[in-house]
Amino acid sequence: MKPVRLGLLGCGTVGGGVVRLLKTHAEYLARSVGAPLELARILVRDGDRDRVVPEVDRALLTGDAEVLLGDHSIDIIVEVMGGVDPARQYVERAMDSGRSVVTANKALLAKHGPDLVARAVQRRVDLAFEASVGGGIPVIRVLREALVGDSVVKLEGIVNGTCNYVLTRMRNEGLGFDEVVRDAQAKGYAEADPSLDVDGHDAAHKLVVLAMMAFGARIDGQTVPTEGIRGIDPIDHRFAERFGFVIKHLAIGRRTPSGLELRVHPALVREDTALANVNGVLNAIAIEGRALGPCLLSGRGAGDMPTAVSVVGDICDVARAKLSGVSGLATSGMSLRAGPVAPIDDVRGRYYLRFEVHDRPGVLARLAGGLGDAGVSIEQMVQEGGGGSTGVPVQIVMLTHEAVERDIRRALAEIKSSGVAARDAMLLRIQE
Amino acid sequence: MKPVRLGLLGCGTVGGGVVRLLKTHAEYLARSVGAPLELARILVRDGDRDRVVPEVDRALLTGDAEVLLGDHSIDIIVEVMGGVDPARQYVERAMDSGRSVVTANKALLAKHGPDLVARAVQRRVDLAFEASVGGGIPVIRVLREALVGDSVVKLEGIVNGTCNYVLTRMRNEGLGFDEVVRDAQAKGYAEADPSLDVDGHDAAHKLVVLAMMAFGARIDGQTVPTEGIRGIDPIDHRFAERFGFVIKHLAIGRRTPSGLELRVHPALVREDTALANVNGVLNAIAIEGRALGPCLLSGRGAGDMPTAVSVVGDICDVARAKLSGVSGLATSGMSLRAGPVAPIDDVRGRYYLRFEVHDRPGVLARLAGGLGDAGVSIEQMVQEGGGGSTGVPVQIVMLTHEAVERDIRRALAEIKSSGVAARDAMLLRIQE
């Protein structure tokens, strides 16, 4: 049978993995697709020519994007070069010329996902992007296909491996944030500038893509309330443990009567849940379907080979569609609606509040009073330190009953202005 | 566009859920499939006529299978009647007449899966059976599609909700097996005759289907070493916890150099893993891909609506294939090979051994000697009871270093014949 011809944009570590898998599993893939998959051309930067994996036929390499994009014998464009530009122009050009696209590009999807999906629908081509979120976790496929007959009520994800690695080691070894980040950088689990990860922006990018799939939402990532993990102290892990929780950095999406709630922040998760026990660089996404109920997917959120597995899965889907002559179904079902993200002030839940206070008479009354005045009631309280030399700060941790974040903020502002706390309170949301 | 016509075999709880989802999500499903899905006919038993959900158009009901199977305007047969016969005959007839089939029937798949797959390949039709394993967990889809470019090295699943419910409550509440089973029966979580579940046979059925998808293996379920959870004492939960483990009932499949290892039994799982924290009636399947690494899927393993979501996902896949004119790809990639299951005696791992002994001098030496003579070395040991009145039995638990099951069995036989133990030792495998 006539092969399906692939053009590979980029041949770095993920691209190399794709080449390797296509070669190793060629026979099985051909059977499963209904035709052999043939690598037609590979775009590389000049400097990368010498680094391509030995499986690559060097005659396929080109440094000129025009050669690849202009070759109309190529059926599917596989974009594994990364970065927003020129990847975006290449992907758009491929779709405009009627070719389906597989991409592993998270930044591209987070920034231009809805526009690219709209373009794919318009051009009646497929746009597949499993590898852009959660590396080897098949969450896009599950949201698109397995849940096609259901609606997603809620999702919660550990979607940043760096954050999860740092929090896991802080908790297990009692280490501070800076120390673990330095070590993670040395091990290659964190970038030289870790802000994209530890400040939550990467997780917010992924949430934008997940929200598109789960809720049909067209979201500007800038509007998603986003907090990172810099402020978390080893002492917070200890207190959380004392109450039966683990601190995880979560991306959360939820339909509420007042609109879509999307947010990224650290949260307390009950220690006896599967999500709380997804550790180290592993990622996980918990989905709640109206009919399906709970569903958790976990695995490697990054890494060359897991990502390459997702890319190859997408290539097969798109190739089958191409062969059957009905491309574009994967995206045609999607109708994205723009809408506001619910303000974080409207979030309702339980809260963990840690106050560092001067050990003076009446302090606890002031804290409790501040919360009570705002209508926030306290479920549990624990104090650590104090009773000894004056001047040493005391840690007071309170778990609240369910409250609205607006009221919590009001109480914290009131407590701050009263001067009883040595520093700003630590606020962590409890994710039930 | 011309609708895709569905014939529903059975309209009990799962069938009713399917009807409801098809109705609720009609517009979205039509967009995603590329044509509307139309319920053409529904086969019901006479007694069920009055119990169908109100969404059903009663004019579609028939009590005569011939009316439905003989209607060649029907494109896809959806089998949700359960039981091996006559479901098997209906499914075979549907395929023989060129219609693709979606089924939720675990018993049918476990018993005749490979033959039905071979028939689907021969007739060039699709046979989709996501709902036959793990209810609402999309494991079949992930094995078939997401992992198409990888090979599965190992899988471990909590695939029986009754076992998991019983073990979870025994552990959390310190209750005995019989007591929890009685309560589970009262709540509808266990059958009046619970053997199919608690003796591991249901899990073995599911493992046969999973092994077909994960390893391309054609397995006779009778040859899978299968143990249930009847022998587990609350004391085993306590000891497991003391060593940092949780007892779970697992279905395990693993490629080994000496062939495919398949087995079903309770096992000790480290308490800080996601799998150990999948509790109650929830199910989970952990897959290890050569390139993908670890991947865990968890959710409701049974229940009408989760199962219906899986059925509808399958209907959409099969309908798309039908519309594109290339049915049969889902199964055509599969080439099943029959092969022996590796003997349980060859299993290599660590073991938990609990001996109930008479508190007499020299007993520990006899136990240690029996194990040592068989080449089994002990990593940890703990004794409970004893030191007081003679005649009261003492519990001695040993965790071994890695050993081969054959040697463990030999040591246990030797210890038994020596007469030091009050009863047969409790053996539990440790799943790393």
XYZ file of N, CA and C in Angstrom, chain B residues 36-135:
300
model
N -25.112 12.265 12.571
C -25.889 11.963 13.781
C -25.879 10.464 14.080
N -25.959 10.130 15.361
C -26.110 8.733 15.778
C -27.593 8.485 16.026
N -28.146 7.467 15.375
C -29.583 7.230 15.495
C -29.845 5.842 16.058
N -30.596 5.795 17.146
C -30.991 4.499 17.688
C -32.071 3.919 16.786
N -31.782 2.773 16.156
C -32.721 2.217 15.184
C -33.644 1.185 15.828
N -33.076 0.300 16.632
C -33.870 -0.734 17.294
C -33.219 -1.132 18.607
N -34.060 -1.596 19.532
C -33.565 -2.019 20.840
C -34.172 -3.378 21.183
N -33.294 -4.350 21.415
C -33.775 -5.677 21.813
C -33.957 -5.723 23.330
N -35.153 -6.073 23.774
C -35.384 -6.224 25.220
C -36.065 -7.561 25.472
N -35.844 -8.086 26.664
C -36.643 -9.249 27.065
C -38.016 -8.734 27.448
N -39.009 -9.572 27.297
C -40.370 -9.112 27.556
C -40.507 -8.447 28.917
N -39.913 -9.099 29.913
C -40.054 -8.591 31.275
C -39.433 -7.223 31.464
N -38.498 -6.857 30.555
C -37.783 -5.591 30.704
C -38.499 -4.420 30.046
N -39.528 -4.735 29.274
C -40.205 -3.684 28.525
C -40.631 -2.507 29.388
N -41.117 -2.827 30.571
C -41.669 -1.764 31.404
C -40.594 -1.010 32.174
N -39.377 -1.552 32.105
C -38.349 -0.936 32.938
C -37.399 -0.017 32.161
N -37.603 0.098 30.851
C -36.671 0.928 30.083
C -36.792 2.391 30.482
N -35.669 3.117 30.349
C -35.649 4.515 30.775
C -36.621 5.328 29.924
N -37.167 6.398 30.504
C -38.203 7.174 29.807
C -37.699 7.790 28.498
N -36.350 7.947 28.353
C -35.815 8.541 27.118
C -36.039 7.637 25.903
N -36.351 6.353 26.147
C -36.443 5.414 25.033
C -37.770 5.581 24.284
N -37.658 5.679 22.970
C -38.847 5.662 22.115
C -39.340 4.209 22.055
N -40.517 3.965 22.630
C -40.982 2.593 22.811
C -41.277 1.892 21.475
N -41.428 2.671 20.434
C -41.666 2.073 19.120
C -40.433 1.307 18.621
N -39.265 1.612 19.220
C -38.025 0.948 18.776
C -37.837 -0.418 19.415
N -38.603 -0.701 20.479
C -38.387 -1.933 21.237
C -38.844 -3.151 20.447
N -38.068 -4.209 20.566
C -38.502 -5.487 20.011
C -38.032 -6.601 20.946
N -38.791 -7.663 20.997
C -38.390 -8.812 21.795
C -37.753 -9.881 20.923
N -37.650 -9.606 19.637
C -37.208 -10.613 18.675
C -35.844 -10.232 18.101
N -34.827 -11.010 18.463
C -33.468 -10.721 18.005
C -33.369 -10.708 16.487
N -34.209 -11.547 15.852
C -34.150 -11.625 14.388
C -34.521 -10.292 13.734
N -35.484 -9.614 14.347
C -35.923 -8.331 13.800
C -34.759 -7.348 13.773
N -33.986 -7.342 14.874
C -32.871 -6.399 14.966
C -31.703 -6.843 14.076
N -31.279 -8.099 14.241
C -30.095 -8.563 13.499
C -30.372 -8.647 11.996
N -31.645 -8.871 11.645
C -31.987 -8.981 10.230
C -32.203 -7.643 9.541
N -32.177 -6.556 10.324
C -32.396 -5.220 9.752
C -31.067 -4.677 9.220
N -30.876 -4.748 7.923
C -29.568 -4.380 7.364
C -29.383 -2.890 7.160
N -30.384 -2.107 7.627
C -30.151 -0.657 7.644
C -29.364 -0.262 8.901
N -29.187 -1.234 9.801
C -28.442 -0.957 11.036
C -26.949 -1.110 10.773
N -26.163 -0.077 11.167
C -24.738 -0.067 10.870
C -23.892 -0.695 11.965
N -24.282 -0.458 13.211
C -23.445 -0.869 14.344
C -24.318 -1.568 15.381
N -23.849 -2.716 15.852
C -24.551 -3.440 16.902
C -23.858 -3.144 18.236
N -24.649 -2.710 19.219
C -24.127 -2.375 20.540
C -24.656 -3.404 21.525
N -23.761 -4.267 22.025
C -24.185 -5.376 22.868
C -23.986 -5.022 24.332
N -25.080 -4.796 25.045
C -25.011 -4.479 26.471
C -25.985 -5.384 27.226
N -26.150 -6.621 26.713
C -27.077 -7.544 27.372
C -26.380 -8.407 28.415
N -25.073 -8.602 28.278
C -24.324 -9.410 29.244
C -24.526 -10.890 29.042
N -23.713 -11.706 29.729
C -23.800 -13.156 29.612
C -23.122 -13.636 28.339
N -22.644 -14.887 28.356
C -21.893 -15.370 27.198
C -22.843 -15.772 26.068
N -23.914 -16.505 26.397
C -24.883 -16.903 25.378
C -26.253 -16.314 25.703
N -26.999 -15.806 24.773
C -26.733 -15.811 23.323
C -25.914 -14.625 22.819
N -25.332 -13.808 23.739
C -24.605 -12.615 23.282
C -23.574 -13.001 22.213
N -22.870 -14.110 22.446
C -21.832 -14.516 21.508
C -22.398 -14.760 20.103
N -23.490 -15.477 20.039
C -24.091 -15.783 18.740
C -24.527 -14.488 18.029
N -25.111 -13.580 18.785
C -25.570 -12.320 18.198
C -24.381 -11.521 17.646
N -23.324 -11.436 18.477
C -22.147 -10.655 18.072
C -21.515 -11.286 16.828
N -21.415 -12.601 16.822
C -20.826 -13.284 15.660
C -21.673 -13.050 14.412
N -22.994 -13.147 14.579
C -23.872 -12.946 13.419
C -23.750 -11.529 12.879
N -23.663 -10.571 13.820
C -23.530 -9.172 13.393
C -22.247 -8.999 12.571
N -21.150 -9.568 13.058
C -19.880 -9.412 12.353
C -19.912 -10.146 11.015
N -20.504 -11.334 11.016
C -20.566 -12.112 9.774
C -21.343 -11.373 8.688
N -22.288 -10.509 9.125
C -23.056 -9.766 8.130
C -22.424 -8.398 7.872
N -21.150 -8.231 8.333
C -20.406 -7.023 7.975
C -20.641 -5.820 8.861
N -21.314 -6.048 10.002
C -21.546 -4.922 10.909
C -20.485 -4.899 12.006
N -20.015 -3.705 12.375
C -19.095 -3.566 13.498
C -19.873 -3.674 14.797
N -19.147 -4.043 15.854
C -19.772 -4.316 17.139
C -19.077 -3.555 18.257
N -19.881 -3.006 19.162
C -19.389 -2.451 20.417
C -19.973 -3.314 21.520
N -19.132 -3.792 22.434
C -19.653 -4.610 23.514
C -19.059 -4.218 24.865
N -19.866 -4.393 25.904
C -19.428 -4.095 27.265
C -19.277 -5.396 28.053
N -19.163 -6.515 27.327
C -19.337 -7.832 27.942
C -18.021 -8.489 28.346
N -17.683 -8.398 29.612
C -16.409 -8.912 30.118
C -16.319 -10.428 30.023
N -17.412 -11.108 30.407
C -17.394 -12.577 30.392
C -17.179 -13.073 28.968
N -17.856 -12.439 28.026
C -17.728 -12.814 26.616
C -16.292 -12.620 26.126
N -15.720 -11.466 26.465
C -14.366 -11.163 26.007
C -13.335 -12.080 26.643
N -13.517 -12.357 27.948
C -12.540 -13.207 28.642
C -12.565 -14.607 28.055
N -13.740 -15.069 27.704
C -13.864 -16.441 27.227
C -13.560 -16.554 25.736
N -14.037 -15.613 24.944
C -13.933 -15.755 23.489
C -13.233 -14.575 22.816
N -12.588 -13.699 23.616
C -11.973 -12.488 23.059
C -11.110 -12.744 21.829
N -10.088 -13.599 21.946
C -9.199 -13.801 20.799
C -9.946 -14.315 19.565
N -10.902 -15.216 19.742
C -11.663 -15.716 18.591
C -12.504 -14.611 17.957
N -13.108 -13.786 18.821
C -13.933 -12.697 18.291
C -13.063 -11.672 17.558
N -11.871 -11.396 18.123
C -10.957 -10.463 17.451
C -10.552 -11.035 16.092
N -10.226 -12.336 16.049
C -9.826 -12.968 14.784
C -10.964 -12.865 13.773
N -12.183 -13.067 14.233
C -13.345 -12.982 13.348
C -13.526 -11.557 12.821
N -13.313 -10.571 13.722
C -13.439 -9.171 13.294
C -12.405 -8.857 12.217
N -11.177 -9.340 12.414
C -10.113 -9.098 11.435
C -10.504 -9.723 10.097
N -11.008 -10.966 10.170
C -11.378 -11.694 8.963
C -12.513 -10.992 8.215
N -13.498 -10.497 8.974
C -14.659 -9.853 8.345
C -14.420 -8.375 8.059
N -13.245 -7.860 8.465
C -12.915 -6.432 8.278
C -13.948 -5.525 8.918
N -14.340 -5.859 10.112
C -15.228 -4.984 10.888
C -14.515 -4.604 12.184
N -15.061 -3.624 12.859
C -14.485 -3.244 14.147
C -15.155 -4.008 15.272
N -14.376 -4.308 16.298
C -14.905 -4.882 17.528
C -14.305 -4.043 18.652
N -15.145 -3.280 19.334
C -14.658 -2.365 20.370
C -15.211 -2.812 21.717
N -14.368 -2.832 22.749
C -14.797 -3.426 24.020
C -14.189 -2.726 25.224
N -14.033 -1.389 25.129
C -13.493 -0.618 26.252
C -14.218 -0.919 27.556
N -15.547 -1.004 27.484
C -16.362 -1.131 28.697
C -16.257 -2.521 29.319
N -15.582 -3.458 28.638
C -15.517 -4.813 29.179
C -14.486 -4.937 30.300
N -13.566 -4.009 30.378
C -12.566 -4.018 31.456
C -12.506 -2.649 32.091
N -12.618 -2.614 33.404
C -12.391 -1.360 34.116
C -13.461 -0.304 33.873
N -14.689 -0.723 33.562
C -15.825 0.210 33.485
C -15.491 1.524 32.809
